[in-house]
CSV table of C-alpha atoms and ligand atoms in Angstrom, one decimal:
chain,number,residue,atom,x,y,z
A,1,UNK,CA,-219.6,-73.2,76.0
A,2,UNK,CA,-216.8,-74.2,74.1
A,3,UNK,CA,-213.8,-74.2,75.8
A,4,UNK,CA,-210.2,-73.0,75.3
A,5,UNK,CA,-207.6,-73.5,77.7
A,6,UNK,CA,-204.9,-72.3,74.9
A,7,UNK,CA,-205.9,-69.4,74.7
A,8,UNK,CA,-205.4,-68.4,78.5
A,9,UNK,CA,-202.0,-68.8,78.6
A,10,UNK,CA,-198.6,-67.4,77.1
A,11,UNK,CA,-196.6,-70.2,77.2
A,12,UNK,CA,-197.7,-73.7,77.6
A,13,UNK,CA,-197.0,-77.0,78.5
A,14,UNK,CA,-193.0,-77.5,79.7
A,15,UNK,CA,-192.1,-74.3,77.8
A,16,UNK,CA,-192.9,-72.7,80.7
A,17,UNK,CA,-189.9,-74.1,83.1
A,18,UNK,CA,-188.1,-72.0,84.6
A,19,UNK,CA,-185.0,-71.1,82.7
A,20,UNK,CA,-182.3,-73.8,83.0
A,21,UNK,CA,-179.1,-71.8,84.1
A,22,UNK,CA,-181.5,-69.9,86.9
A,23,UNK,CA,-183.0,-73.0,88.3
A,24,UNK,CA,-179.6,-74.4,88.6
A,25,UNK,CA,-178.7,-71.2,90.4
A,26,UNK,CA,-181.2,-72.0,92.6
A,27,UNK,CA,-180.4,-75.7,93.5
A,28,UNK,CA,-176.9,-74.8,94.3
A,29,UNK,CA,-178.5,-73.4,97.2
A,30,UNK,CA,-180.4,-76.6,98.7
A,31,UNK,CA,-177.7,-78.9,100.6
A,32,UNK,CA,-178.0,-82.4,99.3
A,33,UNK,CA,-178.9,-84.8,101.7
A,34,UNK,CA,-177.0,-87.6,102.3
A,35,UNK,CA,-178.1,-91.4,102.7
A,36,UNK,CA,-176.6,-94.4,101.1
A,37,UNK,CA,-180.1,-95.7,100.1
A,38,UNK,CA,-180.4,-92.6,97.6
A,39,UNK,CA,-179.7,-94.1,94.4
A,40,UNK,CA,-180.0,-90.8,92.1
A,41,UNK,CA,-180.5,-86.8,93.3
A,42,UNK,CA,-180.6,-83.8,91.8
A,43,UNK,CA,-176.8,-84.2,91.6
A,44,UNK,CA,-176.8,-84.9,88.2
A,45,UNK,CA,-180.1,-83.5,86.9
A,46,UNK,CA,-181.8,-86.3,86.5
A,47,UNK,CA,-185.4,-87.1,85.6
A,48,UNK,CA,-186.3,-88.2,88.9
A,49,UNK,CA,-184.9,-89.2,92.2
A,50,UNK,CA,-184.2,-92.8,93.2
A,51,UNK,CA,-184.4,-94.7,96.9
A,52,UNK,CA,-183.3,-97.8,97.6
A,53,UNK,CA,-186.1,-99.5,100.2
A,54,UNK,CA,-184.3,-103.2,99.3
A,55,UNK,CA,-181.8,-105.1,97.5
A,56,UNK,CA,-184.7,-106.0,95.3
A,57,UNK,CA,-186.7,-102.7,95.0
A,58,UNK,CA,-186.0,-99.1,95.0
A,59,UNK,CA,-188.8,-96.1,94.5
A,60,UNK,CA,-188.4,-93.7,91.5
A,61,UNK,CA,-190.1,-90.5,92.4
A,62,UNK,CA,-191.1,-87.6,90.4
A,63,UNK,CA,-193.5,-85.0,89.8
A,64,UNK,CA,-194.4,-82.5,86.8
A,65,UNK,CA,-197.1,-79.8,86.0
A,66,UNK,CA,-197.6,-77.8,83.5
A,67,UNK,CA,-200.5,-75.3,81.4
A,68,UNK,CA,-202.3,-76.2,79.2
A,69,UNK,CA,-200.7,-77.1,76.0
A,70,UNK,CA,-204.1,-77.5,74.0
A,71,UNK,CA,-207.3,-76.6,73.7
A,72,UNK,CA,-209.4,-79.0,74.9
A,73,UNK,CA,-209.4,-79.9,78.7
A,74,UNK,CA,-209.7,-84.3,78.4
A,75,UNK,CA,-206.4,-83.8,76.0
A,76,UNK,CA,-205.0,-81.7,78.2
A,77,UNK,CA,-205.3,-84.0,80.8
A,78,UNK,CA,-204.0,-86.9,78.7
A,79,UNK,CA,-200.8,-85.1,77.9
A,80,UNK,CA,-199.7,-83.9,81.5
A,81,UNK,CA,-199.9,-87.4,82.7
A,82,UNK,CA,-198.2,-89.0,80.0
A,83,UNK,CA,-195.3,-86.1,80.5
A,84,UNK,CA,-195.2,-86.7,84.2
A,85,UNK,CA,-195.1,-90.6,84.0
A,86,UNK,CA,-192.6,-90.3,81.3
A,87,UNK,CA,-189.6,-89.8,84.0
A,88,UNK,CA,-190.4,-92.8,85.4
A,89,UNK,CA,-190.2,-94.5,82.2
A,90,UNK,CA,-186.4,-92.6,81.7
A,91,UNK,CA,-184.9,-93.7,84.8
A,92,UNK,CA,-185.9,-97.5,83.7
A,93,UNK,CA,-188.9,-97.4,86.0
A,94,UNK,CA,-192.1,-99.2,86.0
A,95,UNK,CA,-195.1,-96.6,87.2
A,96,UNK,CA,-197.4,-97.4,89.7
A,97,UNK,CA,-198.8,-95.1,92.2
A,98,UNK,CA,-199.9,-91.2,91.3
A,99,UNK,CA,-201.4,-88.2,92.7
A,100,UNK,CA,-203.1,-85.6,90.9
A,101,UNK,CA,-201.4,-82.4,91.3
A,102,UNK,CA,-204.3,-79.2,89.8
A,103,UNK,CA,-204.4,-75.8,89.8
A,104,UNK,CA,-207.6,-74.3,88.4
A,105,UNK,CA,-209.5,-70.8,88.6
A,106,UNK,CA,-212.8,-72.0,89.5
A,107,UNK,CA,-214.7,-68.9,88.4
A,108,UNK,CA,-213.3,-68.5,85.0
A,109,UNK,CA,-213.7,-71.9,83.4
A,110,UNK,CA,-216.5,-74.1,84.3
A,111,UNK,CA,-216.4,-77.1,86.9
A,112,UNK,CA,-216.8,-79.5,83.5
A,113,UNK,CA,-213.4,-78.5,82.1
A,114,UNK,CA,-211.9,-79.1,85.6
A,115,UNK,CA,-213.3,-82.3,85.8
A,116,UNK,CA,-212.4,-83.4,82.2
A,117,UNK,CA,-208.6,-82.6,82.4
A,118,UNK,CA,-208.7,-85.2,85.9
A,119,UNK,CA,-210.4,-87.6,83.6
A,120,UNK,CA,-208.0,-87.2,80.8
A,121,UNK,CA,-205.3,-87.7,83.4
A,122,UNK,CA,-207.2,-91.1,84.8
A,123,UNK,CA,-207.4,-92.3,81.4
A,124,UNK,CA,-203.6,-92.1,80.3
A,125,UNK,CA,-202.1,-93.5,83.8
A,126,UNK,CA,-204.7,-96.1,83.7
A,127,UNK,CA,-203.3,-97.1,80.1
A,128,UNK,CA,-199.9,-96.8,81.7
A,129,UNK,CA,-201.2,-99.3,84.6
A,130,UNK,CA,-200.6,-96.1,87.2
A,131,UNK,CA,-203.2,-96.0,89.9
A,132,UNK,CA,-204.4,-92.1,91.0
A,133,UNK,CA,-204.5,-92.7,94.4
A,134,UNK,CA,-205.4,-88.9,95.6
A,135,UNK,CA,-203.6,-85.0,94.7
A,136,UNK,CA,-204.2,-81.7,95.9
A,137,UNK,CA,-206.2,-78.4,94.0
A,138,UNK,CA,-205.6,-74.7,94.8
A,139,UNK,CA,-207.3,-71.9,93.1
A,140,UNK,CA,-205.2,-70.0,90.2
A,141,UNK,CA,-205.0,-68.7,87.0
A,142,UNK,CA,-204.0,-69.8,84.6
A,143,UNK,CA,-204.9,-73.5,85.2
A,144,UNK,CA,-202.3,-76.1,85.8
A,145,UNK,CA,-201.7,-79.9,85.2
A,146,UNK,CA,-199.5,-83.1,86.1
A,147,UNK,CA,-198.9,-86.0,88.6
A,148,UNK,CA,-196.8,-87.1,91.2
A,149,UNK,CA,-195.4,-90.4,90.6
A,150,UNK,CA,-194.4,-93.3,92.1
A,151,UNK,CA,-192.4,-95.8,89.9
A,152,UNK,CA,-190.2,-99.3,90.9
A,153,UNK,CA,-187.2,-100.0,89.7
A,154,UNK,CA,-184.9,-102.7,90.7
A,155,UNK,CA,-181.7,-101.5,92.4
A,156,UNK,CA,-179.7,-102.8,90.0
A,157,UNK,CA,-181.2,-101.8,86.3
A,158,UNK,CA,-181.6,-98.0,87.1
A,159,UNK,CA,-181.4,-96.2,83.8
A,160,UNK,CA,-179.8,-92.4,84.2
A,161,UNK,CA,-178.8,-90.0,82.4
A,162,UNK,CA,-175.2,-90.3,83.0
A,163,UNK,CA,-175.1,-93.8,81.5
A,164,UNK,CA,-173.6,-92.8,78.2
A,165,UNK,CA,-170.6,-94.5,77.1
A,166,UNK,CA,-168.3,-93.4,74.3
A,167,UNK,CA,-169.0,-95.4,71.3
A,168,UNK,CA,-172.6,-95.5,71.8
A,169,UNK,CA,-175.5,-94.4,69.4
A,170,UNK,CA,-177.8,-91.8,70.1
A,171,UNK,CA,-181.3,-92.9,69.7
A,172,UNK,CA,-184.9,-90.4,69.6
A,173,UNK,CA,-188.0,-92.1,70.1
A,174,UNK,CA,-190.2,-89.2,69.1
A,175,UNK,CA,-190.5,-86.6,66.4
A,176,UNK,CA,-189.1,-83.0,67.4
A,177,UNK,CA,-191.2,-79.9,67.0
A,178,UNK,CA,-193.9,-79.7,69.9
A,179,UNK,CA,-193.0,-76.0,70.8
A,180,UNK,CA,-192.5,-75.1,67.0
A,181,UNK,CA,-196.1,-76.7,66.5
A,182,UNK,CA,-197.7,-74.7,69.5
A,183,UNK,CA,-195.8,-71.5,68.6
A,184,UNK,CA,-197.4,-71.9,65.2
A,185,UNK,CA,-201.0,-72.8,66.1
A,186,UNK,CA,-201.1,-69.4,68.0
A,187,UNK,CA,-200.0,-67.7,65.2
A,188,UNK,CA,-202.4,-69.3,62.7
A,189,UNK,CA,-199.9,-70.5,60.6
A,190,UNK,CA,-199.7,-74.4,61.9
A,191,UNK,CA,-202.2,-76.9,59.4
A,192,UNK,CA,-204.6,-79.0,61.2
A,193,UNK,CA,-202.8,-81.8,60.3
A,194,UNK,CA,-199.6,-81.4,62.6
A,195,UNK,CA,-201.6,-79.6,65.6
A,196,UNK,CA,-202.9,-83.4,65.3
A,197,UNK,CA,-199.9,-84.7,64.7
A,198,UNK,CA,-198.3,-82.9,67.5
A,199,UNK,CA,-201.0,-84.0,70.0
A,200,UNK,CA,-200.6,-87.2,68.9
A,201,UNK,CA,-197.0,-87.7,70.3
A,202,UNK,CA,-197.7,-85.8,73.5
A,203,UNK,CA,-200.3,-88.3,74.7
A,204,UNK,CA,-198.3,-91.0,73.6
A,205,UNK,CA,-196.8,-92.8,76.6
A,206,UNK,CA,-193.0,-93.2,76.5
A,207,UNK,CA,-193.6,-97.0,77.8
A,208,UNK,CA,-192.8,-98.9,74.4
A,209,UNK,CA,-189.2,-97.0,74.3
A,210,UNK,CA,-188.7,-97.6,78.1
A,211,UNK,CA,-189.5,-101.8,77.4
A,212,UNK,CA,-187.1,-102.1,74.3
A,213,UNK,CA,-184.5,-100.1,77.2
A,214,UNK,CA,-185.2,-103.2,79.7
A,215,UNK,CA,-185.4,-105.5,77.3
A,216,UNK,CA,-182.0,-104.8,75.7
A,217,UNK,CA,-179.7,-103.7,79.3
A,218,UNK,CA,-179.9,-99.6,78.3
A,219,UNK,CA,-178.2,-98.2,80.9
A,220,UNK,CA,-178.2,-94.4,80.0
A,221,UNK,CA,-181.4,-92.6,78.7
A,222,UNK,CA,-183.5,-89.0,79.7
A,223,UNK,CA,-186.8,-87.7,78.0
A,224,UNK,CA,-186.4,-84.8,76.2
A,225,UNK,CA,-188.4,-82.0,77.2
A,226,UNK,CA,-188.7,-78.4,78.2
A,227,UNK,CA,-184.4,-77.6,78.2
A,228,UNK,CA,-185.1,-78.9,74.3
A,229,UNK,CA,-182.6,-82.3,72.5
A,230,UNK,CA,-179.7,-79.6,72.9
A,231,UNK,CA,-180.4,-79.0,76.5
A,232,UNK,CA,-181.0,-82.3,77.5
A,233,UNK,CA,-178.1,-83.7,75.5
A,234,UNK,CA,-175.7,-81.1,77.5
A,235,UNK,CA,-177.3,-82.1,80.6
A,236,UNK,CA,-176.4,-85.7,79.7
A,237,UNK,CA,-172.8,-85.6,78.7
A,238,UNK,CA,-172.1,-83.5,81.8
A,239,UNK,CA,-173.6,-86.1,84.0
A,240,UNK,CA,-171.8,-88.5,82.4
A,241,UNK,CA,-168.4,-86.6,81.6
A,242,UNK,CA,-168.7,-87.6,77.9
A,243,UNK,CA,-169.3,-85.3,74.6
A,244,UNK,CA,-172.6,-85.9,72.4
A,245,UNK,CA,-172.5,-85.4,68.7
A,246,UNK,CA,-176.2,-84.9,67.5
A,247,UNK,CA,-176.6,-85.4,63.3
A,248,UNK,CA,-179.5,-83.1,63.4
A,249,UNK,CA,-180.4,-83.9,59.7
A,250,UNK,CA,-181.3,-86.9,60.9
A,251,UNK,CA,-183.4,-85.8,63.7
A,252,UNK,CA,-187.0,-86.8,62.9
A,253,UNK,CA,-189.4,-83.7,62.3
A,254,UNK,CA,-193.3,-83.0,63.3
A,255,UNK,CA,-195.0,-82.4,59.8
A,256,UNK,CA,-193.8,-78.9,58.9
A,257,UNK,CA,-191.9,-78.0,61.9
A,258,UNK,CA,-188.9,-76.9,59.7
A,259,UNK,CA,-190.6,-74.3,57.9
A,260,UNK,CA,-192.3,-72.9,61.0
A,261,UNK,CA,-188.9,-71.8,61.8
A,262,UNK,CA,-188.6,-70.2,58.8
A,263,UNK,CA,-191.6,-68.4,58.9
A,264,UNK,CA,-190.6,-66.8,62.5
A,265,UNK,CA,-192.8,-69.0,64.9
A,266,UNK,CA,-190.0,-69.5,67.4
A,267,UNK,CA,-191.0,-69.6,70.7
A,268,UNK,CA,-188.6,-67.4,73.0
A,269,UNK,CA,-187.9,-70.2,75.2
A,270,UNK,CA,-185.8,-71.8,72.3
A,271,UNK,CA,-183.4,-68.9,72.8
A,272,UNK,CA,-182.9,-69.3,76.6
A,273,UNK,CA,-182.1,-72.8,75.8
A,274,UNK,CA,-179.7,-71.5,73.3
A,275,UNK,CA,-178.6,-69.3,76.0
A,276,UNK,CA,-178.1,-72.0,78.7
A,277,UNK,CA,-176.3,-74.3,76.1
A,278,UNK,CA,-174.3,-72.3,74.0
A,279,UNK,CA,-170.9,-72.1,76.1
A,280,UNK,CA,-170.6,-76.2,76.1
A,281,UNK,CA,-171.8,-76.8,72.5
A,282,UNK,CA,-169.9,-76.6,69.5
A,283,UNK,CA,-171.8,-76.1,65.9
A,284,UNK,CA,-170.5,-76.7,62.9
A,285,UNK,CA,-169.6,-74.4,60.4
A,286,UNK,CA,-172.9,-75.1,57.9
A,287,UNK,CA,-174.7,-76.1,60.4
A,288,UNK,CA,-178.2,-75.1,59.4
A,289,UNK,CA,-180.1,-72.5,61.3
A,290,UNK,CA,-183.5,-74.2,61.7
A,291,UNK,CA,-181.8,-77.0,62.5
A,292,UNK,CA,-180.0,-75.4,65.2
A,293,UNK,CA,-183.2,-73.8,66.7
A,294,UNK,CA,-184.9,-77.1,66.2
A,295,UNK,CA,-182.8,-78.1,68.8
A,296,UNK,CA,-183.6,-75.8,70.9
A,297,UNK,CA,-187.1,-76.3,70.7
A,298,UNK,CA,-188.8,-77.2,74.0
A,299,UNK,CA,-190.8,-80.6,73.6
A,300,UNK,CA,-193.9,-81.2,76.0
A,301,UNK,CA,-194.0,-85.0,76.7
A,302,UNK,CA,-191.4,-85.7,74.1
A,303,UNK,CA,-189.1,-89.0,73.4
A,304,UNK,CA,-186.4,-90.8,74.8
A,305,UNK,CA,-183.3,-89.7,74.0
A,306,UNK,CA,-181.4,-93.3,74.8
A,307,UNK,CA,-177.2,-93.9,74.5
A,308,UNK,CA,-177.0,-97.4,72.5
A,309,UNK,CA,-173.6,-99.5,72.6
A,310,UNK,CA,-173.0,-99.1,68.6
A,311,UNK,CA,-173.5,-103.0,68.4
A,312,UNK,CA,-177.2,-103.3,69.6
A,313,UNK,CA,-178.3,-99.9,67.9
A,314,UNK,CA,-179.3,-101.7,65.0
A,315,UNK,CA,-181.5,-104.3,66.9
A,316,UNK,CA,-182.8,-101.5,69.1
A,317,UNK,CA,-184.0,-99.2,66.2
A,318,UNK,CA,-185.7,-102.1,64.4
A,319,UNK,CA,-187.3,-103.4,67.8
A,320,UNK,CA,-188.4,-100.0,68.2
A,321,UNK,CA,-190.2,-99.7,65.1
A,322,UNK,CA,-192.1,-103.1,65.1
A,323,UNK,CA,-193.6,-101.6,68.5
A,324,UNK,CA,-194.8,-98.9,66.7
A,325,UNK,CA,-192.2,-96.4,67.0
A,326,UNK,CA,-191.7,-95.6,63.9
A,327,UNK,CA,-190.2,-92.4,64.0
A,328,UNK,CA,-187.6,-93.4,66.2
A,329,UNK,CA,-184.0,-92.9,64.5
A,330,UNK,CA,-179.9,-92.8,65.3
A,331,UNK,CA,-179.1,-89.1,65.7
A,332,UNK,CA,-175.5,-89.0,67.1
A,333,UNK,CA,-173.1,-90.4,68.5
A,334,UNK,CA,-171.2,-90.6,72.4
A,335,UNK,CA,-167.1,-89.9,72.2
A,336,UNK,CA,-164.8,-89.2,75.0
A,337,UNK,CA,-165.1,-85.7,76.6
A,338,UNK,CA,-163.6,-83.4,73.8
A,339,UNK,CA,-163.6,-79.6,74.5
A,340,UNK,CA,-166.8,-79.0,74.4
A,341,UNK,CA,-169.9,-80.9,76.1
A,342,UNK,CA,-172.1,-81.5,73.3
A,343,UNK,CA,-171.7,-80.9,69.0
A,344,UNK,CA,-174.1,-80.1,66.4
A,345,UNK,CA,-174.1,-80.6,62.8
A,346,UNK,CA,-175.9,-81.2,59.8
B,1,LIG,CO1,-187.4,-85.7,82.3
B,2,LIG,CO1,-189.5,-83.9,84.7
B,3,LIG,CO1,-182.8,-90.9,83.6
């Protein structure tokens, strides 16, 4: 029996968070608890939270899940642990412990399939150097993905989203275009090539970007994913009370991800991030429509999104390349809190 676990859902992968102004509805009604060892909470929306155990170590925690953004069940796998592991890698984190978190309708999909997604999810933390150490299944439809993970990070060197300075670069690690891709393949209109190409940068572990970060004293990044570069951008500059100016021409592209949008494949998720952005971003005049709904566009286990001091950008980029991130590229620019939160253009 061939297998398809795309086509039993509607919307896949982290497209299918719950919309960003209602979940933060819904936190303002959890009080935050208070504890000088807690390094980072929800606070400030960041990727994961952060507890000091020493002066030496502190525990990043985090945990994601997700459909299926793909057919097959092994890839499937692969791409929810890399996505879940990849908040450890924003926060400056070095992954280490994991727990398989599953949800899977026993009696519509064979026990094979179910055992092929764990696998796929052994197989990328193992790569990462993340040990599975247990996790937890319940039965439902359709099936669901991800890990919880344990990361270290010393006190000191914590990387968070409200690190950006103004005068710092903007730097993507990955290609946008994931939810265009997706959008696409279930309307027949995506080529082989980037449904590949697409997969290719979902499995692929944000640990190069978050090295060159160590290596080079980042101290404010996130991963871009379901809220889409706008969403995550605005969720940046608030954290860190600064503006963001994103150059999306320069934004790097999945294969034919522009055109998608052109031919109508935009998932409706792009427009609830539109929704939950649009009162704290400013667009330019010209700014291009499928650019602007390229921004928008939810990412499944997309890049780092990484705020540069202007001097080291350079430096960064080409380190970044010769570790095979070759896609990565300067998209904006930090400045001091102007009017609005975040800025589009061309
Ligand atoms: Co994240
Ligand atoms: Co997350
Ligand atoms: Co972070």
């Amino acid at each position: 029996m061939k297998i398809d676990l795309l086509g039993m859902v509607e919307s896949g992968g982290c497209s299918a968070k719950i919309p960003p102004r209602q979940l933060e509805e819904i936190l303002k009604h959890i009080p935050l608890p208070v504890d000088p060892d807690i390094l980072v909470d929800i606070d400030t929306h960041d990727d994961a939270g952060v507890y000091r155990v020493n002066d030496e170590l502190a525990l990043v925690l985090t945990t994601d899940f997700f459909p299926p953004v793909c057919s097959d069940p092994y890839e499937f796998g692969q791409i929810a642990a890399a996505n879940s592991i990849s908040d450890v890698y924003a926060m400056g984190g070095t992954p280490v412990i994991a727990l398989n978190i599953m949800m899977f309708p026993s009696g519509k999909l064979p026990m094979e399939a179910y055992a092929d997604i764990l696998v796929g999810g052994y197989d990328k933390a193992s790569e990462a150097g993340t040990r599975i150490i247990g996790g937890h299944t319940i039965e439902d439809f359709p099936p669901k993905y991800g890990l919880a993970v344990v990361g270290y990070v010393h006190p000191g060197k914590i990387i968070t989203n409200a690190g950006a300075r103004p005068g710092d670069l903007l730097i993507l690690t990955k290609p946008l275009g994931t939810g265009l891709i997706l959008a696409g393949q279930r309307m027949g209109m995506a080529s082989e090539a980037d449904i590949e190409e697409s997969k290719y940068f979902m499995k692929l572990l944000n640990k190069t970007g978050a090295e060159v970060m160590r290596k080079f004293g980042i101290k404010g990044a996130t991963d871009v994913t379901g809220f889409g570069l706008a969403g995550h951008a605005l969720k940046m500059a608030r954290a860190g009370n600064v503006s963001l100016s994103l150059n999306m021409g320069r934004v790097p592209l999945i294969g034919e991800a522009y055109r998608l949008v052109d031919e109508g494949c935009i998932p409706g998720v792009s427009f609830t991030n539109l929704d939950f952005v649009e009162d704290e971003s400013g667009f330019s005049e010209d700014l291009d429509y499928n650019l602007k709904m390229i921004a928008m566009d939810a990412q499944t286990s997309g890049g780092l999104l990484m705020s540069v001091p202007g001097e080291k950008a350079g430096v960064v980029i080409s380190e970044l390349h010769k570790a095979g991130l070759t896609r990565a590229a300067v998209i904006g620019k930090v400045t001091e809190k102007r009017e609005k939160y975040i800025y589009l253009e061309n």
